[in-house]
């Protein structure tokens, strides 16, 4: 699997098989996390590996009771140790870099899990203080950033790509808001058409409505002209009536 295949094939997997993930794979995943970049190579990350059923249940209870937390074989809780930043980068390091670094570390771990054929999901929705309580973290400078759920994959439980906003809608050239036209021919095809389905349908209906109203206006002006000339013909049911019926 090359890096693009790995990036494109990774999904947030929330259903797992019953088998436990072997510890050597967990070690390999964390090792991939350690290779992430960090500001000034400060490496603020620390990890708590949770595999005990009772602890998982407690984590589940402080994380909106998301089922995949309970069902995962292993949780890796990624922590940011803000102390490592204090002297070097001040507030920007403590509040921003440590989050960016742990996020980069987490993405590395997600990709590694995928490359190892495992399913994993980034969980950010949890009550931070209660999670610290569950995990016995008393230090104010240790911040839980992510809970990574990891388990064996079940082939038919791997979700579809939920879609991405097309690159040309969010990428600018030189100044914000200026479109780089050259992106269009190069961006991946499936991104070109991505919009949540209901939005696509709403837009399609708006377009049809607009066409109908334009055609109706044309028809009305034609009718008034023929009326003026006194040569009115019987109305034919056609394409327009079909669309009117369809969008009613
Ligand atoms: C910061 C962050 C927080 C997230 N929190 C949760 C979460 O609490 N629960 C969950 O099931 N997925 C969570 N996710 C996963 C996203 O829902 C998922 O990445 C997104 O829907 C895109 O799907 P994909 O990862 O399959 O491409 C989170 C992802 C990120 C980056």
PDB file of C-alpha atoms and ligand atoms in Angstrom:
ATOM      1  CA  UNK A   1       0.000   0.000   0.000  1.00  0.00           C
ATOM      2  CA  UNK A   2       1.560   3.335  -0.975  1.00  0.00           C
ATOM      3  CA  UNK A   3       1.002   6.530   0.963  1.00  0.00           C
ATOM      4  CA  UNK A   4      -1.800   7.838  -1.306  1.00  0.00           C
ATOM      5  CA  UNK A   5      -3.632   4.533  -1.169  1.00  0.00           C
ATOM      6  CA  UNK A   6      -3.341   4.586   2.603  1.00  0.00           C
ATOM      7  CA  UNK A   7      -4.584   8.174   2.930  1.00  0.00           C
ATOM      8  CA  UNK A   8      -7.468   7.662   0.510  1.00  0.00           C
ATOM      9  CA  UNK A   9      -8.486   4.258   1.867  1.00  0.00           C
ATOM     10  CA  UNK A  10      -8.559   5.225   5.545  1.00  0.00           C
ATOM     11  CA  UNK A  11     -12.027   5.646   7.018  1.00  0.00           C
ATOM     12  CA  UNK A  12     -13.366   6.282  10.492  1.00  0.00           C
ATOM     13  CA  UNK A  13     -14.276   2.729  11.406  1.00  0.00           C
ATOM     14  CA  UNK A  14     -16.720   2.391  14.291  1.00  0.00           C
ATOM     15  CA  UNK A  15     -17.563  -1.331  14.225  1.00  0.00           C
ATOM     16  CA  UNK A  16     -15.032  -3.999  15.131  1.00  0.00           C
ATOM     17  CA  UNK A  17     -14.566  -7.738  15.289  1.00  0.00           C
ATOM     18  CA  UNK A  18     -14.407  -9.533  18.629  1.00  0.00           C
ATOM     19  CA  UNK A  19     -10.691 -10.411  18.448  1.00  0.00           C
ATOM     20  CA  UNK A  20      -8.227  -8.378  20.524  1.00  0.00           C
ATOM     21  CA  UNK A  21      -5.648  -6.357  18.646  1.00  0.00           C
ATOM     22  CA  UNK A  22      -2.185  -7.844  19.378  1.00  0.00           C
ATOM     23  CA  UNK A  23       0.049  -5.616  21.501  1.00  0.00           C
ATOM     24  CA  UNK A  24       2.790  -5.558  18.892  1.00  0.00           C
ATOM     25  CA  UNK A  25       0.401  -3.831  16.487  1.00  0.00           C
ATOM     26  CA  UNK A  26      -0.506  -1.258  19.155  1.00  0.00           C
ATOM     27  CA  UNK A  27       3.196  -0.597  19.683  1.00  0.00           C
ATOM     28  CA  UNK A  28       3.673  -0.224  15.912  1.00  0.00           C
ATOM     29  CA  UNK A  29       0.808   2.287  15.785  1.00  0.00           C
ATOM     30  CA  UNK A  30       2.201   4.403  18.624  1.00  0.00           C
ATOM     31  CA  UNK A  31       5.619   4.227  17.022  1.00  0.00           C
ATOM     32  CA  UNK A  32       4.149   5.754  13.850  1.00  0.00           C
ATOM     33  CA  UNK A  33       2.722   8.536  16.046  1.00  0.00           C
ATOM     34  CA  UNK A  34       6.182   9.280  17.422  1.00  0.00           C
ATOM     35  CA  UNK A  35       7.409   9.989  13.892  1.00  0.00           C
ATOM     36  CA  UNK A  36       5.046  12.960  13.503  1.00  0.00           C
ATOM     37  CA  UNK A  37       6.484  16.469  13.233  1.00  0.00           C
ATOM     38  CA  UNK A  38       6.247  18.755  16.265  1.00  0.00           C
ATOM     39  CA  UNK A  39       7.104  22.404  16.897  1.00  0.00           C
ATOM     40  CA  UNK A  40      10.818  22.592  17.646  1.00  0.00           C
ATOM     41  CA  UNK A  41      10.705  18.788  17.974  1.00  0.00           C
ATOM     42  CA  UNK A  42       9.231  19.235  21.464  1.00  0.00           C
ATOM     43  CA  UNK A  43       7.070  16.067  21.069  1.00  0.00           C
ATOM     44  CA  UNK A  44       4.417  17.023  23.625  1.00  0.00           C
ATOM     45  CA  UNK A  45       2.506  13.738  23.225  1.00  0.00           C
ATOM     46  CA  UNK A  46       1.948  11.050  25.848  1.00  0.00           C
ATOM     47  CA  UNK A  47      -0.370   8.050  25.624  1.00  0.00           C
ATOM     48  CA  UNK A  48      -2.588   5.942  27.844  1.00  0.00           C
ATOM     49  CA  UNK A  49      -3.429   2.524  26.433  1.00  0.00           C
ATOM     50  CA  UNK A  50      -6.770   1.239  27.675  1.00  0.00           C
ATOM     51  CA  UNK A  51      -7.757  -2.375  27.113  1.00  0.00           C
ATOM     52  CA  UNK A  52      -9.472  -3.198  30.423  1.00  0.00           C
ATOM     53  CA  UNK A  53     -13.233  -3.592  29.940  1.00  0.00           C
ATOM     54  CA  UNK A  54     -14.122  -1.695  33.114  1.00  0.00           C
ATOM     55  CA  UNK A  55     -11.926   1.306  32.273  1.00  0.00           C
ATOM     56  CA  UNK A  56     -13.311   1.336  28.707  1.00  0.00           C
ATOM     57  CA  UNK A  57     -16.840   1.449  30.139  1.00  0.00           C
ATOM     58  CA  UNK A  58     -15.878   4.431  32.304  1.00  0.00           C
ATOM     59  CA  UNK A  59     -14.323   6.221  29.311  1.00  0.00           C
ATOM     60  CA  UNK A  60     -17.494   5.458  27.323  1.00  0.00           C
ATOM     61  CA  UNK A  61     -19.592   7.081  30.052  1.00  0.00           C
ATOM     62  CA  UNK A  62     -17.697  10.384  29.855  1.00  0.00           C
ATOM     63  CA  UNK A  63     -17.636  10.394  26.018  1.00  0.00           C
ATOM     64  CA  UNK A  64     -21.304  10.742  25.095  1.00  0.00           C
ATOM     65  CA  UNK A  65     -21.660   6.966  25.382  1.00  0.00           C
ATOM     66  CA  UNK A  66     -20.371   6.383  21.869  1.00  0.00           C
ATOM     67  CA  UNK A  67     -20.768   2.652  21.279  1.00  0.00           C
ATOM     68  CA  UNK A  68     -17.481   2.162  19.446  1.00  0.00           C
ATOM     69  CA  UNK A  69     -15.557   3.180  22.576  1.00  0.00           C
ATOM     70  CA  UNK A  70     -16.992   0.185  24.415  1.00  0.00           C
ATOM     71  CA  UNK A  71     -16.631  -2.153  21.452  1.00  0.00           C
ATOM     72  CA  UNK A  72     -13.031  -1.311  20.504  1.00  0.00           C
ATOM     73  CA  UNK A  73     -10.367  -3.780  21.492  1.00  0.00           C
ATOM     74  CA  UNK A  74      -8.020  -0.975  22.538  1.00  0.00           C
ATOM     75  CA  UNK A  75      -8.210   2.749  23.194  1.00  0.00           C
ATOM     76  CA  UNK A  76      -5.189   4.979  22.881  1.00  0.00           C
ATOM     77  CA  UNK A  77      -5.784   8.233  24.703  1.00  0.00           C
ATOM     78  CA  UNK A  78      -3.473  10.868  23.258  1.00  0.00           C
ATOM     79  CA  UNK A  79      -2.370  13.481  25.777  1.00  0.00           C
ATOM     80  CA  UNK A  80      -0.600  16.796  25.313  1.00  0.00           C
ATOM     81  CA  UNK A  81       1.943  17.668  27.960  1.00  0.00           C
ATOM     82  CA  UNK A  82       1.896  21.467  27.971  1.00  0.00           C
ATOM     83  CA  UNK A  83       4.948  21.705  30.214  1.00  0.00           C
ATOM     84  CA  UNK A  84       7.249  20.859  27.324  1.00  0.00           C
ATOM     85  CA  UNK A  85       6.257  24.114  25.670  1.00  0.00           C
ATOM     86  CA  UNK A  86       6.381  26.555  28.550  1.00  0.00           C
ATOM     87  CA  UNK A  87       9.957  27.722  28.322  1.00  0.00           C
ATOM     88  CA  UNK A  88      10.382  27.633  24.540  1.00  0.00           C
ATOM     89  CA  UNK A  89       7.210  28.983  22.930  1.00  0.00           C
ATOM     90  CA  UNK A  90       5.095  30.572  25.673  1.00  0.00           C
ATOM     91  CA  UNK A  91       1.307  30.749  25.236  1.00  0.00           C
ATOM     92  CA  UNK A  92       1.352  29.945  21.510  1.00  0.00           C
ATOM     93  CA  UNK A  93       3.171  26.719  22.264  1.00  0.00           C
ATOM     94  CA  UNK A  94       0.953  25.767  25.209  1.00  0.00           C
ATOM     95  CA  UNK A  95      -2.381  26.517  23.532  1.00  0.00           C
ATOM     96  CA  UNK A  96      -1.762  25.953  19.819  1.00  0.00           C
ATOM     97  CA  UNK A  97       1.365  23.974  18.976  1.00  0.00           C
ATOM     98  CA  UNK A  98       0.683  21.223  21.485  1.00  0.00           C
ATOM     99  CA  UNK A  99      -2.736  20.635  19.883  1.00  0.00           C
ATOM    100  CA  UNK A 100      -1.313  20.728  16.349  1.00  0.00           C
ATOM    101  CA  UNK A 101       1.462  18.306  17.292  1.00  0.00           C
ATOM    102  CA  UNK A 102      -0.857  15.785  18.932  1.00  0.00           C
ATOM    103  CA  UNK A 103      -3.219  16.052  15.943  1.00  0.00           C
ATOM    104  CA  UNK A 104      -0.367  15.247  13.536  1.00  0.00           C
ATOM    105  CA  UNK A 105       0.634  12.350  15.799  1.00  0.00           C
ATOM    106  CA  UNK A 106      -2.959  11.074  15.819  1.00  0.00           C
ATOM    107  CA  UNK A 107      -3.261  11.164  12.026  1.00  0.00           C
ATOM    108  CA  UNK A 108      -0.024   9.173  11.739  1.00  0.00           C
ATOM    109  CA  UNK A 109      -1.497   6.583  14.093  1.00  0.00           C
ATOM    110  CA  UNK A 110      -4.771   6.405  12.133  1.00  0.00           C
ATOM    111  CA  UNK A 111      -2.855   5.788   8.915  1.00  0.00           C
ATOM    112  CA  UNK A 112      -0.669   3.175  10.573  1.00  0.00           C
ATOM    113  CA  UNK A 113      -3.750   1.356  11.906  1.00  0.00           C
ATOM    114  CA  UNK A 114      -5.224   1.344   8.402  1.00  0.00           C
ATOM    115  CA  UNK A 115      -1.966   0.090   6.886  1.00  0.00           C
ATOM    116  CA  UNK A 116      -2.020  -2.755   9.429  1.00  0.00           C
ATOM    117  CA  UNK A 117      -5.541  -3.692   8.303  1.00  0.00           C
ATOM    118  CA  UNK A 118      -7.173  -2.441  11.514  1.00  0.00           C
ATOM    119  CA  UNK A 119     -10.159  -0.153  11.969  1.00  0.00           C
ATOM    120  CA  UNK A 120      -9.770   3.025  13.979  1.00  0.00           C
ATOM    121  CA  UNK A 121     -11.656   6.204  14.809  1.00  0.00           C
ATOM    122  CA  UNK A 122     -10.629   9.592  16.180  1.00  0.00           C
ATOM    123  CA  UNK A 123     -12.925  10.508  19.073  1.00  0.00           C
ATOM    124  CA  UNK A 124     -12.856  14.124  20.189  1.00  0.00           C
ATOM    125  CA  UNK A 125     -16.240  14.360  21.896  1.00  0.00           C
ATOM    126  CA  UNK A 126     -15.631  13.759  25.583  1.00  0.00           C
ATOM    127  CA  UNK A 127     -15.858  15.587  28.887  1.00  0.00           C
ATOM    128  CA  UNK A 128     -12.211  16.496  29.439  1.00  0.00           C
ATOM    129  CA  UNK A 129     -12.346  16.919  33.211  1.00  0.00           C
ATOM    130  CA  UNK A 130     -14.284  13.724  33.784  1.00  0.00           C
ATOM    131  CA  UNK A 131     -11.960  11.817  31.436  1.00  0.00           C
ATOM    132  CA  UNK A 132      -8.973  13.070  33.427  1.00  0.00           C
ATOM    133  CA  UNK A 133     -10.715  11.800  36.553  1.00  0.00           C
ATOM    134  CA  UNK A 134     -11.295   8.362  35.023  1.00  0.00           C
ATOM    135  CA  UNK A 135      -7.674   8.090  33.880  1.00  0.00           C
ATOM    136  CA  UNK A 136      -6.134   9.380  37.100  1.00  0.00           C
ATOM    137  CA  UNK A 137      -4.623  12.548  35.579  1.00  0.00           C
ATOM    138  CA  UNK A 138      -4.220  15.163  38.302  1.00  0.00           C
ATOM    139  CA  UNK A 139      -1.709  17.456  36.555  1.00  0.00           C
ATOM    140  CA  UNK A 140      -3.265  20.638  35.066  1.00  0.00           C
ATOM    141  CA  UNK A 141      -0.662  20.614  32.287  1.00  0.00           C
ATOM    142  CA  UNK A 142      -1.675  17.209  30.931  1.00  0.00           C
ATOM    143  CA  UNK A 143      -4.526  17.604  28.452  1.00  0.00           C
ATOM    144  CA  UNK A 144      -6.341  14.653  26.845  1.00  0.00           C
ATOM    145  CA  UNK A 145      -6.747  15.590  23.180  1.00  0.00           C
ATOM    146  CA  UNK A 146      -7.986  12.459  21.411  1.00  0.00           C
ATOM    147  CA  UNK A 147      -9.355   9.024  22.207  1.00  0.00           C
ATOM    148  CA  UNK A 148      -8.359   6.647  19.445  1.00  0.00           C
ATOM    149  CA  UNK A 149     -10.574   3.569  19.189  1.00  0.00           C
ATOM    150  CA  UNK A 150      -8.903   0.567  17.543  1.00  0.00           C
ATOM    151  CA  UNK A 151     -10.195  -2.864  16.632  1.00  0.00           C
ATOM    152  CA  UNK A 152     -10.171  -5.640  14.073  1.00  0.00           C
ATOM    153  CA  UNK A 153     -12.077  -4.684  10.938  1.00  0.00           C
ATOM    154  CA  UNK A 154     -15.210  -6.433   9.737  1.00  0.00           C
ATOM    155  CA  UNK A 155     -15.239  -6.133   5.911  1.00  0.00           C
ATOM    156  CA  UNK A 156     -18.895  -5.170   5.470  1.00  0.00           C
ATOM    157  CA  UNK A 157     -18.689  -2.633   8.322  1.00  0.00           C
ATOM    158  CA  UNK A 158     -16.149  -0.350   6.647  1.00  0.00           C
ATOM    159  CA  UNK A 159     -18.021   2.836   5.793  1.00  0.00           C
ATOM    160  CA  UNK A 160     -18.078   4.563   2.438  1.00  0.00           C
ATOM    161  CA  UNK A 161     -16.073   7.731   1.979  1.00  0.00           C
ATOM    162  CA  UNK A 162     -18.488  10.361   3.371  1.00  0.00           C
ATOM    163  CA  UNK A 163     -17.272  12.815   0.718  1.00  0.00           C
ATOM    164  CA  UNK A 164     -15.123  15.893   0.692  1.00  0.00           C
ATOM    165  CA  UNK A 165     -15.697  19.452  -0.425  1.00  0.00           C
ATOM    166  CA  UNK A 166     -14.211  19.971  -3.887  1.00  0.00           C
ATOM    167  CA  UNK A 167     -10.763  21.550  -3.855  1.00  0.00           C
ATOM    168  CA  UNK A 168     -11.695  24.412  -6.175  1.00  0.00           C
ATOM    169  CA  UNK A 169     -14.321  25.594  -3.649  1.00  0.00           C
ATOM    170  CA  UNK A 170     -11.802  26.045  -0.846  1.00  0.00           C
ATOM    171  CA  UNK A 171      -8.443  26.754  -2.461  1.00  0.00           C
ATOM    172  CA  UNK A 172      -7.356  30.248  -3.456  1.00  0.00           C
ATOM    173  CA  UNK A 173      -4.530  31.671  -5.528  1.00  0.00           C
ATOM    174  CA  UNK A 174      -2.307  34.354  -4.018  1.00  0.00           C
ATOM    175  CA  UNK A 175      -5.186  36.146  -2.194  1.00  0.00           C
ATOM    176  CA  UNK A 176      -8.182  34.858  -0.285  1.00  0.00           C
ATOM    177  CA  UNK A 177     -11.211  34.383  -2.560  1.00  0.00           C
ATOM    178  CA  UNK A 178      -9.300  34.305  -5.855  1.00  0.00           C
ATOM    179  CA  UNK A 179      -9.912  31.043  -7.713  1.00  0.00           C
ATOM    180  CA  UNK A 180      -7.013  29.171  -9.269  1.00  0.00           C
ATOM    181  CA  UNK A 181      -8.660  27.876 -12.461  1.00  0.00           C
ATOM    182  CA  UNK A 182      -5.837  25.446 -13.128  1.00  0.00           C
ATOM    183  CA  UNK A 183      -6.993  23.175 -10.270  1.00  0.00           C
ATOM    184  CA  UNK A 184     -10.108  21.969 -12.092  1.00  0.00           C
ATOM    185  CA  UNK A 185      -8.562  19.561 -14.610  1.00  0.00           C
ATOM    186  CA  UNK A 186      -6.346  17.993 -11.940  1.00  0.00           C
ATOM    187  CA  UNK A 187      -8.573  17.456  -8.927  1.00  0.00           C
ATOM    188  CA  UNK A 188      -9.910  13.997  -8.247  1.00  0.00           C
ATOM    189  CA  UNK A 189     -13.174  13.307 -10.068  1.00  0.00           C
ATOM    190  CA  UNK A 190     -15.234  12.111  -7.099  1.00  0.00           C
ATOM    191  CA  UNK A 191     -14.619  15.383  -5.307  1.00  0.00           C
ATOM    192  CA  UNK A 192     -15.995  17.457  -8.174  1.00  0.00           C
ATOM    193  CA  UNK A 193     -19.576  16.464  -7.574  1.00  0.00           C
ATOM    194  CA  UNK A 194     -19.554  16.127  -3.822  1.00  0.00           C
ATOM    195  CA  UNK A 195     -22.426  17.795  -2.070  1.00  0.00           C
ATOM    196  CA  UNK A 196     -24.671  16.245   0.560  1.00  0.00           C
ATOM    197  CA  UNK A 197     -27.457  14.534  -1.393  1.00  0.00           C
ATOM    198  CA  UNK A 198     -30.379  16.611  -0.117  1.00  0.00           C
ATOM    199  CA  UNK A 199     -28.548  19.804  -1.135  1.00  0.00           C
ATOM    200  CA  UNK A 200     -28.073  18.395  -4.644  1.00  0.00           C
ATOM    201  CA  UNK A 201     -31.772  17.612  -4.911  1.00  0.00           C
ATOM    202  CA  UNK A 202     -32.773  21.034  -3.600  1.00  0.00           C
ATOM    203  CA  UNK A 203     -30.500  22.703  -6.160  1.00  0.00           C
ATOM    204  CA  UNK A 204     -31.823  20.524  -8.988  1.00  0.00           C
ATOM    205  CA  UNK A 205     -35.398  21.459  -8.054  1.00  0.00           C
ATOM    206  CA  UNK A 206     -34.496  25.160  -7.894  1.00  0.00           C
ATOM    207  CA  UNK A 207     -32.994  24.932 -11.395  1.00  0.00           C
ATOM    208  CA  UNK A 208     -36.067  23.191 -12.802  1.00  0.00           C
ATOM    209  CA  UNK A 209     -38.371  25.741 -11.113  1.00  0.00           C
ATOM    210  CA  UNK A 210     -36.325  28.560 -12.602  1.00  0.00           C
ATOM    211  CA  UNK A 211     -36.503  27.033 -16.105  1.00  0.00           C
ATOM    212  CA  UNK A 212     -40.262  26.543 -15.756  1.00  0.00           C
ATOM    213  CA  UNK A 213     -40.837  30.094 -14.660  1.00  0.00           C
ATOM    214  CA  UNK A 214     -38.681  31.416 -17.541  1.00  0.00           C
ATOM    215  CA  UNK A 215     -40.576  29.240 -20.020  1.00  0.00           C
ATOM    216  CA  UNK A 216     -43.926  30.291 -18.524  1.00  0.00           C
ATOM    217  CA  UNK A 217     -43.028  33.929 -18.940  1.00  0.00           C
ATOM    218  CA  UNK A 218     -42.084  33.272 -22.580  1.00  0.00           C
ATOM    219  CA  UNK A 219     -45.323  31.380 -23.133  1.00  0.00           C
ATOM    220  CA  UNK A 220     -47.373  34.167 -21.562  1.00  0.00           C
ATOM    221  CA  UNK A 221     -45.789  36.854 -23.680  1.00  0.00           C
ATOM    222  CA  UNK A 222     -46.263  34.729 -26.804  1.00  0.00           C
ATOM    223  CA  UNK A 223     -49.920  34.177 -25.904  1.00  0.00           C
ATOM    224  CA  UNK A 224     -50.546  37.866 -25.411  1.00  0.00           C
ATOM    225  CA  UNK A 225     -48.937  38.564 -28.791  1.00  0.00           C
ATOM    226  CA  UNK A 226     -51.077  35.989 -30.606  1.00  0.00           C
ATOM    227  CA  UNK A 227     -54.145  37.327 -28.766  1.00  0.00           C
ATOM    228  CA  UNK A 228     -53.340  40.756 -30.076  1.00  0.00           C
ATOM    229  CA  UNK A 229     -53.087  39.354 -33.600  1.00  0.00           C
ATOM    230  CA  UNK A 230     -56.292  37.336 -33.068  1.00  0.00           C
ATOM    231  CA  UNK A 231     -54.747  34.093 -34.259  1.00  0.00           C
ATOM    232  CA  UNK A 232     -54.785  32.049 -31.063  1.00  0.00           C
ATOM    233  CA  UNK A 233     -54.060  28.326 -31.503  1.00  0.00           C
ATOM    234  CA  UNK A 234     -55.289  25.544 -29.132  1.00  0.00           C
ATOM    235  CA  UNK A 235     -52.720  24.936 -26.342  1.00  0.00           C
ATOM    236  CA  UNK A 236     -50.571  21.771 -26.646  1.00  0.00           C
ATOM    237  CA  UNK A 237     -49.525  19.733 -23.609  1.00  0.00           C
ATOM    238  CA  UNK A 238     -45.796  19.387 -23.802  1.00  0.00           C
ATOM    239  CA  UNK A 239     -42.469  19.149 -22.076  1.00  0.00           C
ATOM    240  CA  UNK A 240     -43.212  22.070 -19.776  1.00  0.00           C
ATOM    241  CA  UNK A 241     -46.383  20.518 -18.377  1.00  0.00           C
ATOM    242  CA  UNK A 242     -44.474  17.341 -17.698  1.00  0.00           C
ATOM    243  CA  UNK A 243     -41.924  19.216 -15.551  1.00  0.00           C
ATOM    244  CA  UNK A 244     -44.612  21.206 -13.757  1.00  0.00           C
ATOM    245  CA  UNK A 245     -46.238  17.941 -12.742  1.00  0.00           C
ATOM    246  CA  UNK A 246     -42.907  16.464 -11.684  1.00  0.00           C
ATOM    247  CA  UNK A 247     -41.886  19.265  -9.349  1.00  0.00           C
ATOM    248  CA  UNK A 248     -45.256  19.956  -7.753  1.00  0.00           C
TER     249      UNK A 248
HETATM  250  C1  LIG B   1     -11.257  16.589  15.859  1.00  0.00           C
HETATM  251  C2  LIG B   1     -12.090  15.389  15.481  1.00  0.00           C
HETATM  252  C3  LIG B   1     -13.047  14.932  16.373  1.00  0.00           C
HETATM  253  C4  LIG B   1     -13.813  13.802  16.057  1.00  0.00           C
HETATM  254  N1  LIG B   1     -14.673  13.307  16.991  1.00  0.00           N
HETATM  255  C5  LIG B   1     -15.366  12.190  16.729  1.00  0.00           C
HETATM  256  C6  LIG B   1     -16.185  11.615  17.735  1.00  0.00           C
HETATM  257  O1  LIG B   1     -16.278  12.105  18.851  1.00  0.00           O
HETATM  258  N2  LIG B   1     -16.835  10.479  17.415  1.00  0.00           N
HETATM  259  C7  LIG B   1     -16.727   9.876  16.189  1.00  0.00           C
HETATM  260  O2  LIG B   1     -17.346   8.824  15.995  1.00  0.00           O
HETATM  261  N3  LIG B   1     -15.973  10.403  15.200  1.00  0.00           N
HETATM  262  C8  LIG B   1     -15.278  11.539  15.459  1.00  0.00           C
HETATM  263  N4  LIG B   1     -14.431  12.054  14.496  1.00  0.00           N
HETATM  264  C9  LIG B   1     -14.317  11.384  13.164  1.00  0.00           C
HETATM  265  C10 LIG B   1     -15.053  12.179  12.104  1.00  0.00           C
HETATM  266  O3  LIG B   1     -16.440  12.056  12.290  1.00  0.00           O
HETATM  267  C11 LIG B   1     -14.644  11.648  10.697  1.00  0.00           C
HETATM  268  O4  LIG B   1     -13.267  11.834  10.525  1.00  0.00           O
HETATM  269  C12 LIG B   1     -15.378  12.370   9.574  1.00  0.00           C
HETATM  270  O5  LIG B   1     -16.756  12.104   9.607  1.00  0.00           O
HETATM  271  C13 LIG B   1     -14.861  11.986   8.183  1.00  0.00           C
HETATM  272  O6  LIG B   1     -14.936  10.597   7.992  1.00  0.00           O
HETATM  273  P1  LIG B   1     -13.628   9.753   7.583  1.00  0.00           P
HETATM  274  O7  LIG B   1     -12.668   9.849   8.757  1.00  0.00           O
HETATM  275  O8  LIG B   1     -14.108   8.344   7.361  1.00  0.00           O
HETATM  276  O9  LIG B   1     -13.053  10.355   6.361  1.00  0.00           O
HETATM  277  C14 LIG B   1     -13.650  13.158  14.802  1.00  0.00           C
HETATM  278  C15 LIG B   1     -12.670  13.620  13.917  1.00  0.00           C
HETATM  279  C16 LIG B   1     -11.881  14.699  14.259  1.00  0.00           C
HETATM  280  C17 LIG B   1     -10.782  15.138  13.320  1.00  0.00           C
END
